[in-house]
Amino acid sequence: MQIDALKTLVIEALEDVKANDITMLDVSRLTSVTDWMVVASGTSSRHISALANSVITAAKENGVPPLGVEGENGADWVLVDLGDLVVHLMLPQTRELYDLERLWADLPTDSTDVGAGECAEDGAEEVGEEVKA
């Protein structure tokens, strides 16, 4: 699956389960581990689990089985590794504590509102640049 299609798939899977504050980061020039990170918030551990399940199910249905999933049961942070794209799902207080957006965005950032289907093409081509969904 092409990365643009995978980004759209993940955004739609998160929006379907009402994820909050979806942010997409292009980290391709900052790490060799992945090219994109998606960070989103859930309202409770149960909501985070539902978000993770939505992403995992959508990915599997489209031929992209996760390489790994960390922190699934009752966690305040779940990571879904889809290879070129890693999804971080957190409670708001955990997200604030670890502040991954600041950690990975060591260059100036611009935030752009993004809905499903509007990923990098609409403003996130620079390293460390954020796209808000």
Tab-separated table of N, CA and C in Angstrom:
chain	number	residue	atom	x	y	z
A	1	MET	N	0.850	-1.179	0.000
A	1	MET	CA	0.000	0.000	0.000
A	1	MET	C	0.894	1.240	0.000
A	2	GLN	N	0.555	2.194	-0.833
A	2	GLN	CA	1.289	3.449	-0.896
A	2	GLN	C	1.129	4.217	0.410
A	3	ILE	N	2.142	5.003	0.765
A	3	ILE	CA	2.126	5.717	2.047
A	3	ILE	C	0.965	6.706	2.123
A	4	ASP	N	0.644	7.382	1.022
A	4	ASP	CA	-0.473	8.339	1.063
A	4	ASP	C	-1.791	7.635	1.359
A	5	ALA	N	-1.987	6.466	0.771
A	5	ALA	CA	-3.199	5.692	1.033
A	5	ALA	C	-3.221	5.201	2.477
A	6	LEU	N	-2.059	4.809	2.999
A	6	LEU	CA	-1.979	4.354	4.389
A	6	LEU	C	-2.280	5.495	5.354
A	7	LYS	N	-1.763	6.688	5.079
A	7	LYS	CA	-2.047	7.848	5.933
A	7	LYS	C	-3.546	8.139	5.958
A	8	THR	N	-4.166	8.116	4.787
A	8	THR	CA	-5.605	8.361	4.701
A	8	THR	C	-6.381	7.292	5.455
A	9	LEU	N	-5.981	6.040	5.283
A	9	LEU	CA	-6.630	4.921	5.959
A	9	LEU	C	-6.587	5.099	7.478
A	10	VAL	N	-5.425	5.466	8.006
A	10	VAL	CA	-5.262	5.639	9.454
A	10	VAL	C	-6.100	6.810	9.954
A	11	ILE	N	-6.058	7.933	9.249
A	11	ILE	CA	-6.845	9.104	9.658
A	11	ILE	C	-8.332	8.751	9.689
A	12	GLU	N	-8.813	8.083	8.652
A	12	GLU	CA	-10.229	7.711	8.606
A	12	GLU	C	-10.587	6.733	9.721
A	13	ALA	N	-9.706	5.769	9.998
A	13	ALA	CA	-9.963	4.803	11.079
A	13	ALA	C	-10.036	5.511	12.424
A	14	LEU	N	-9.192	6.507	12.634
A	14	LEU	CA	-9.211	7.262	13.892
A	14	LEU	C	-10.447	8.151	13.978
A	15	GLU	N	-10.788	8.809	12.883
A	15	GLU	CA	-11.971	9.674	12.881
A	15	GLU	C	-13.253	8.871	13.088
A	16	ASP	N	-13.294	7.642	12.563
A	16	ASP	CA	-14.476	6.785	12.725
A	16	ASP	C	-14.785	6.504	14.189
A	17	VAL	N	-13.758	6.501	15.031
A	17	VAL	CA	-13.936	6.188	16.453
A	17	VAL	C	-13.743	7.455	17.299
A	18	LYS	N	-13.828	8.613	16.645
A	18	LYS	CA	-13.832	9.909	17.334
A	18	LYS	C	-12.536	10.224	18.081
A	19	ALA	N	-11.395	9.993	17.451
A	19	ALA	CA	-10.115	10.385	18.046
A	19	ALA	C	-10.063	11.903	18.160
A	20	ASN	N	-9.339	12.386	19.147
A	20	ASN	CA	-9.171	13.818	19.359
A	20	ASN	C	-7.765	14.242	18.958
A	21	ASP	N	-7.638	15.482	18.493
A	21	ASP	CA	-6.339	16.108	18.236
A	21	ASP	C	-5.397	15.223	17.427
A	22	ILE	N	-5.824	14.815	16.255
A	22	ILE	CA	-4.983	13.979	15.395
A	22	ILE	C	-3.904	14.852	14.755
A	23	THR	N	-2.657	14.452	14.940
A	23	THR	CA	-1.525	15.172	14.365
A	23	THR	C	-0.661	14.195	13.587
A	24	MET	N	-0.252	14.601	12.390
A	24	MET	CA	0.622	13.773	11.573
A	24	MET	C	1.968	14.477	11.438
A	25	LEU	N	3.046	13.746	11.708
A	25	LEU	CA	4.390	14.309	11.642
A	25	LEU	C	5.225	13.588	10.594
A	26	ASP	N	5.885	14.346	9.728
A	26	ASP	CA	6.835	13.785	8.776
A	26	ASP	C	8.192	13.739	9.475
A	27	VAL	N	8.638	12.541	9.819
A	27	VAL	CA	9.915	12.381	10.533
A	27	VAL	C	10.939	11.654	9.665
A	28	SER	N	10.696	11.618	8.367
A	28	SER	CA	11.526	10.827	7.456
A	28	SER	C	12.988	11.255	7.446
A	29	ARG	N	13.271	12.518	7.678
A	29	ARG	CA	14.667	12.969	7.683
A	29	ARG	C	15.264	13.014	9.080
A	30	LEU	N	14.475	12.639	10.073
A	30	LEU	CA	14.957	12.665	11.452
A	30	LEU	C	15.283	11.280	11.993
A	31	THR	N	14.728	10.226	11.381
A	31	THR	CA	14.941	8.864	11.866
A	31	THR	C	14.808	7.880	10.711
A	32	SER	N	15.476	6.753	10.843
A	32	SER	CA	15.333	5.699	9.834
A	32	SER	C	14.304	4.656	10.271
A	33	VAL	N	13.738	4.832	11.452
A	33	VAL	CA	12.781	3.872	12.005
A	33	VAL	C	11.452	3.918	11.259
A	34	THR	N	10.987	5.104	10.931
A	34	THR	CA	9.704	5.283	10.247
A	34	THR	C	9.734	6.596	9.485
A	35	ASP	N	8.788	6.781	8.592
A	35	ASP	CA	8.699	8.031	7.838
A	35	ASP	C	7.666	8.991	8.413
A	36	TRP	N	6.590	8.433	8.962
A	36	TRP	CA	5.489	9.249	9.469
A	36	TRP	C	5.069	8.783	10.850
A	37	MET	N	4.664	9.730	11.679
A	37	MET	CA	4.065	9.422	12.974
A	37	MET	C	2.719	10.121	13.049
A	38	VAL	N	1.746	9.387	13.545
A	38	VAL	CA	0.430	9.957	13.812
A	38	VAL	C	0.249	9.898	15.317
A	39	VAL	N	-0.109	11.030	15.908
A	39	VAL	CA	-0.364	11.104	17.342
A	39	VAL	C	-1.813	11.544	17.506
A	40	ALA	N	-2.558	10.813	18.337
A	40	ALA	CA	-3.964	11.153	18.572
A	40	ALA	C	-4.304	10.888	20.028
A	41	SER	N	-5.313	11.574	20.516
A	41	SER	CA	-5.743	11.415	21.906
A	41	SER	C	-7.082	10.700	21.985
A	42	GLY	N	-7.238	9.960	23.071
A	42	GLY	CA	-8.502	9.320	23.402
A	42	GLY	C	-8.951	9.810	24.764
A	43	THR	N	-10.217	9.641	25.070
A	43	THR	CA	-10.774	10.177	26.311
A	43	THR	C	-10.591	9.255	27.512
A	44	SER	N	-10.284	7.983	27.261
A	44	SER	CA	-10.101	7.006	28.338
A	44	SER	C	-9.260	5.852	27.801
A	45	SER	N	-8.825	4.981	28.699
A	45	SER	CA	-8.070	3.799	28.265
A	45	SER	C	-8.904	2.945	27.322
A	46	ARG	N	-10.177	2.851	27.613
A	46	ARG	CA	-11.082	2.074	26.761
A	46	ARG	C	-11.200	2.700	25.367
A	47	HIS	N	-11.271	4.021	25.320
A	47	HIS	CA	-11.338	4.722	24.039
A	47	HIS	C	-10.048	4.512	23.252
A	48	ILE	N	-8.907	4.586	23.928
A	48	ILE	CA	-7.617	4.359	23.273
A	48	ILE	C	-7.565	2.951	22.684
A	49	SER	N	-8.057	1.978	23.425
A	49	SER	CA	-8.103	0.603	22.933
A	49	SER	C	-8.986	0.496	21.689
A	50	ALA	N	-10.122	1.178	21.697
A	50	ALA	CA	-11.019	1.174	20.536
A	50	ALA	C	-10.357	1.842	19.332
A	51	LEU	N	-9.622	2.924	19.571
A	51	LEU	CA	-8.895	3.593	18.492
A	51	LEU	C	-7.859	2.653	17.886
A	52	ALA	N	-7.099	1.981	18.748
A	52	ALA	CA	-6.077	1.039	18.276
A	52	ALA	C	-6.719	-0.082	17.467
A	53	ASN	N	-7.809	-0.634	17.974
A	53	ASN	CA	-8.495	-1.715	17.263
A	53	ASN	C	-9.011	-1.257	15.902
A	54	SER	N	-9.485	-0.028	15.820
A	54	SER	CA	-9.968	0.511	14.554
A	54	SER	C	-8.833	0.604	13.533
A	55	VAL	N	-7.686	1.110	13.975
A	55	VAL	CA	-6.521	1.227	13.086
A	55	VAL	C	-6.037	-0.159	12.658
A	56	ILE	N	-5.922	-1.073	13.616
A	56	ILE	CA	-5.436	-2.430	13.330
A	56	ILE	C	-6.359	-3.145	12.348
A	57	THR	N	-7.666	-3.067	12.588
A	57	THR	CA	-8.637	-3.725	11.715
A	57	THR	C	-8.588	-3.153	10.305
A	58	ALA	N	-8.580	-1.822	10.191
A	58	ALA	CA	-8.539	-1.183	8.872
A	58	ALA	C	-7.255	-1.550	8.131
A	59	ALA	N	-6.141	-1.561	8.840
A	59	ALA	CA	-4.864	-1.904	8.209
A	59	ALA	C	-4.876	-3.347	7.709
A	60	LYS	N	-5.309	-4.263	8.570
A	60	LYS	CA	-5.358	-5.681	8.172
A	60	LYS	C	-6.280	-5.897	6.974
A	61	GLU	N	-7.437	-5.239	6.981
A	61	GLU	CA	-8.394	-5.383	5.879
A	61	GLU	C	-7.832	-4.874	4.558
A	62	ASN	N	-6.816	-4.024	4.643
A	62	ASN	CA	-6.203	-3.459	3.443
A	62	ASN	C	-4.813	-4.029	3.176
A	63	GLY	N	-4.536	-5.181	3.763
A	63	GLY	CA	-3.291	-5.889	3.480
A	63	GLY	C	-2.052	-5.347	4.150
A	64	VAL	N	-2.227	-4.610	5.251
A	64	VAL	CA	-1.088	-4.060	5.984
A	64	VAL	C	-1.167	-4.517	7.438
A	65	PRO	N	-0.742	-5.736	7.723
A	65	PRO	CA	-0.782	-6.188	9.115
A	65	PRO	C	0.240	-5.414	9.948
A	66	PRO	N	-0.116	-5.015	11.152
A	66	PRO	CA	0.821	-4.281	12.004
A	66	PRO	C	2.076	-5.106	12.283
A	67	LEU	N	3.213	-4.425	12.307
A	67	LEU	CA	4.472	-5.074	12.666
A	67	LEU	C	4.547	-5.297	14.165
A	68	GLY	N	3.815	-4.480	14.913
A	68	GLY	CA	3.788	-4.618	16.359
A	68	GLY	C	2.772	-3.680	16.977
A	69	VAL	N	2.306	-4.069	18.155
A	69	VAL	CA	1.379	-3.244	18.935
A	69	VAL	C	1.869	-3.297	20.369
A	70	GLU	N	2.023	-2.140	20.988
A	70	GLU	CA	2.511	-2.065	22.365
A	70	GLU	C	1.498	-1.362	23.249
A	71	GLY	N	1.314	-1.863	24.466
A	71	GLY	CA	0.506	-1.198	25.478
A	71	GLY	C	-0.987	-1.325	25.314
A	72	GLU	N	-1.469	-2.432	24.813
A	72	GLU	CA	-2.891	-2.553	24.484
A	72	GLU	C	-3.849	-2.546	25.667
A	73	ASN	N	-3.628	-3.319	26.672
A	73	ASN	CA	-4.633	-3.553	27.711
A	73	ASN	C	-4.622	-2.500	28.815
A	74	GLY	N	-5.607	-1.622	28.791
A	74	GLY	CA	-5.779	-0.631	29.844
A	74	GLY	C	-4.682	0.405	29.926
A	75	ALA	N	-3.971	0.609	28.843
A	75	ALA	CA	-2.833	1.523	28.863
A	75	ALA	C	-3.267	2.958	28.579
A	76	ASP	N	-2.421	3.895	28.994
A	76	ASP	CA	-2.670	5.293	28.669
A	76	ASP	C	-1.896	5.707	27.414
A	77	TRP	N	-1.170	4.742	26.803
A	77	TRP	CA	-0.427	4.982	25.570
A	77	TRP	C	-0.355	3.668	24.805
A	78	VAL	N	-0.882	3.647	23.596
A	78	VAL	CA	-0.798	2.472	22.727
A	78	VAL	C	-0.084	2.886	21.449
A	79	LEU	N	0.863	2.061	21.017
A	79	LEU	CA	1.606	2.294	19.790
A	79	LEU	C	1.254	1.193	18.798
A	80	VAL	N	0.925	1.594	17.573
A	80	VAL	CA	0.660	0.643	16.493
A	80	VAL	C	1.696	0.911	15.404
A	81	ASP	N	2.557	-0.071	15.154
A	81	ASP	CA	3.635	0.060	14.176
A	81	ASP	C	3.183	-0.515	12.842
A	82	LEU	N	3.023	0.364	11.856
A	82	LEU	CA	2.633	-0.055	10.514
A	82	LEU	C	3.798	0.087	9.538
A	83	GLY	N	5.015	0.058	10.060
A	83	GLY	CA	6.204	0.159	9.217
A	83	GLY	C	6.557	1.599	8.915
A	84	ASP	N	6.171	2.080	7.746
A	84	ASP	CA	6.483	3.455	7.353
A	84	ASP	C	5.664	4.484	8.115
A	85	LEU	N	4.694	4.030	8.891
A	85	LEU	CA	3.842	4.915	9.678
A	85	LEU	C	3.617	4.284	11.053
A	86	VAL	N	3.887	5.056	12.085
A	86	VAL	CA	3.684	4.593	13.464
A	86	VAL	C	2.603	5.463	14.095
A	87	VAL	N	1.640	4.815	14.746
A	87	VAL	CA	0.514	5.517	15.364
A	87	VAL	C	0.674	5.482	16.878
A	88	HIS	N	0.641	6.662	17.512
A	88	HIS	CA	0.692	6.791	18.968
A	88	HIS	C	-0.676	7.272	19.440
A	89	LEU	N	-1.309	6.511	20.309
A	89	LEU	CA	-2.623	6.854	20.854
A	89	LEU	C	-2.469	7.041	22.350
A	90	MET	N	-2.855	8.207	22.869
A	90	MET	CA	-2.585	8.533	24.267
A	90	MET	C	-3.746	9.249	24.933
A	91	LEU	N	-3.772	9.125	26.263
A	91	LEU	CA	-4.633	9.994	27.048
A	91	LEU	C	-4.049	11.400	26.971
A	92	PRO	N	-4.876	12.441	27.064
A	92	PRO	CA	-4.367	13.807	26.952
A	92	PRO	C	-3.233	14.125	27.930
A	93	GLN	N	-3.347	13.662	29.183
A	93	GLN	CA	-2.295	13.976	30.147
A	93	GLN	C	-0.984	13.263	29.806
A	94	THR	N	-1.059	12.073	29.249
A	94	THR	CA	0.143	11.349	28.823
A	94	THR	C	0.762	12.046	27.619
A	95	ARG	N	-0.079	12.478	26.723
A	95	ARG	CA	0.405	13.190	25.534
A	95	ARG	C	1.100	14.486	25.927
A	96	GLU	N	0.524	15.183	26.876
A	96	GLU	CA	1.134	16.422	27.351
A	96	GLU	C	2.475	16.148	28.034
A	97	LEU	N	2.539	15.090	28.826
A	97	LEU	CA	3.761	14.741	29.549
A	97	LEU	C	4.910	14.418	28.596
A	98	TYR	N	4.666	13.563	27.602
A	98	TYR	CA	5.739	13.132	26.700
A	98	TYR	C	5.946	14.069	25.518
A	99	ASP	N	4.949	14.827	25.143
A	99	ASP	CA	5.031	15.867	24.117
A	99	ASP	C	5.813	15.421	22.877
A	100	LEU	N	5.362	14.332	22.269
A	100	LEU	CA	6.053	13.782	21.102
A	100	LEU	C	6.138	14.771	19.946
A	101	GLU	N	5.127	15.599	19.790
A	101	GLU	CA	5.165	16.576	18.706
A	101	GLU	C	6.376	17.491	18.840
A	102	ARG	N	6.653	17.952	20.040
A	102	ARG	CA	7.813	18.815	20.257
A	102	ARG	C	9.107	18.024	20.124
A	103	LEU	N	9.115	16.819	20.646
A	103	LEU	CA	10.309	15.980	20.598
A	103	LEU	C	10.746	15.705	19.163
A	104	TRP	N	9.809	15.367	18.296
A	104	TRP	CA	10.139	15.006	16.929
A	104	TRP	C	10.176	16.186	15.980
A	105	ALA	N	9.584	17.276	16.343
A	105	ALA	CA	9.545	18.439	15.459
A	105	ALA	C	10.622	19.426	15.873
A	106	ASP	N	11.891	19.081	15.634
A	106	ASP	CA	12.977	19.952	16.072
A	106	ASP	C	13.215	21.115	15.122
A	107	LEU	N	12.474	21.168	14.035
A	107	LEU	CA	12.527	22.288	13.120
A	107	LEU	C	11.240	23.088	13.266
A	108	PRO	N	11.211	24.332	12.786
A	108	PRO	CA	9.974	25.113	12.867
A	108	PRO	C	8.812	24.351	12.247
A	109	THR	N	7.636	24.497	12.837
A	109	THR	CA	6.468	23.763	12.367
A	109	THR	C	5.363	24.709	11.953
A	110	ASP	N	4.535	24.231	11.074
A	110	ASP	CA	3.292	24.898	10.703
A	110	ASP	C	2.196	23.891	10.924
A	111	SER	N	1.084	24.317	11.490
A	111	SER	CA	-0.062	23.429	11.665
A	111	SER	C	-1.090	23.763	10.605
A	112	THR	N	-1.638	22.740	10.010
A	112	THR	CA	-2.642	22.892	8.974
A	112	THR	C	-3.778	21.955	9.299
A	113	ASP	N	-5.015	22.431	9.208
A	113	ASP	CA	-6.149	21.539	9.444
A	113	ASP	C	-6.234	20.535	8.311
A	114	VAL	N	-6.383	19.268	8.683
A	114	VAL	CA	-6.440	18.196	7.698
A	114	VAL	C	-7.589	17.281	8.041
A	115	GLY	N	-8.400	16.971	7.069
A	115	GLY	CA	-9.450	15.979	7.243
A	115	GLY	C	-9.038	14.702	6.549
A	116	ALA	N	-9.884	13.710	6.583
A	116	ALA	CA	-9.573	12.433	5.934
A	116	ALA	C	-9.271	12.674	4.463
A	117	GLY	N	-8.229	12.048	3.996
A	117	GLY	CA	-7.869	12.145	2.597
A	117	GLY	C	-6.989	13.323	2.254
A	118	GLU	N	-6.651	14.173	3.206
A	118	GLU	CA	-5.810	15.329	2.938
A	118	GLU	C	-4.555	15.257	3.780
A	119	CYS	N	-3.615	14.452	3.433
A	119	CYS	CA	-2.432	14.293	4.267
A	119	CYS	C	-1.335	15.232	3.818
A	120	ALA	N	-0.176	14.719	3.541
A	120	ALA	CA	1.017	15.513	3.291
A	120	ALA	C	0.890	16.473	2.125
A	121	GLU	N	0.094	16.140	1.149
A	121	GLU	CA	0.007	16.983	-0.025
A	121	GLU	C	-0.451	18.396	0.321
A	122	ASP	N	-1.104	18.566	1.442
A	122	ASP	CA	-1.671	19.856	1.795
A	122	ASP	C	-0.897	20.578	2.875
A	123	GLY	N	0.422	20.388	2.938
A	123	GLY	CA	1.172	21.244	3.826
A	123	GLY	C	2.129	20.588	4.773
A	124	ALA	N	2.418	19.313	4.676
A	124	ALA	CA	3.334	18.705	5.637
A	124	ALA	C	4.535	18.093	4.941
A	125	GLU	N	5.080	18.771	3.986
A	125	GLU	CA	6.212	18.216	3.263
A	125	GLU	C	7.546	18.512	3.941
A	126	GLU	N	7.608	19.485	4.801
A	126	GLU	CA	8.864	19.816	5.458
A	126	GLU	C	9.117	18.902	6.637
A	127	VAL	N	10.370	18.648	6.921
A	127	VAL	CA	10.740	17.805	8.061
A	127	VAL	C	10.242	18.439	9.339
A	128	GLY	N	9.650	17.635	10.188
A	128	GLY	CA	9.189	18.118	11.476
A	128	GLY	C	7.899	18.901	11.409
A	129	GLU	N	7.337	19.054	10.240
A	129	GLU	CA	6.122	19.836	10.115
A	129	GLU	C	4.923	19.014	10.542
A	130	GLU	N	4.014	19.633	11.250
A	130	GLU	CA	2.821	18.969	11.759
A	130	GLU	C	1.649	19.202	10.837
A	131	VAL	N	0.760	18.241	10.817
A	131	VAL	CA	-0.525	18.398	10.152
A	131	VAL	C	-1.577	18.026	11.164
A	132	LYS	N	-2.449	18.953	11.512
A	132	LYS	CA	-3.523	18.687	12.466
A	132	LYS	C	-4.733	18.182	11.714
A	133	ALA	N	-5.355	17.145	12.260
A	133	ALA	CA	-6.573	16.627	11.636
A	133	ALA	C	-7.746	16.892	12.537
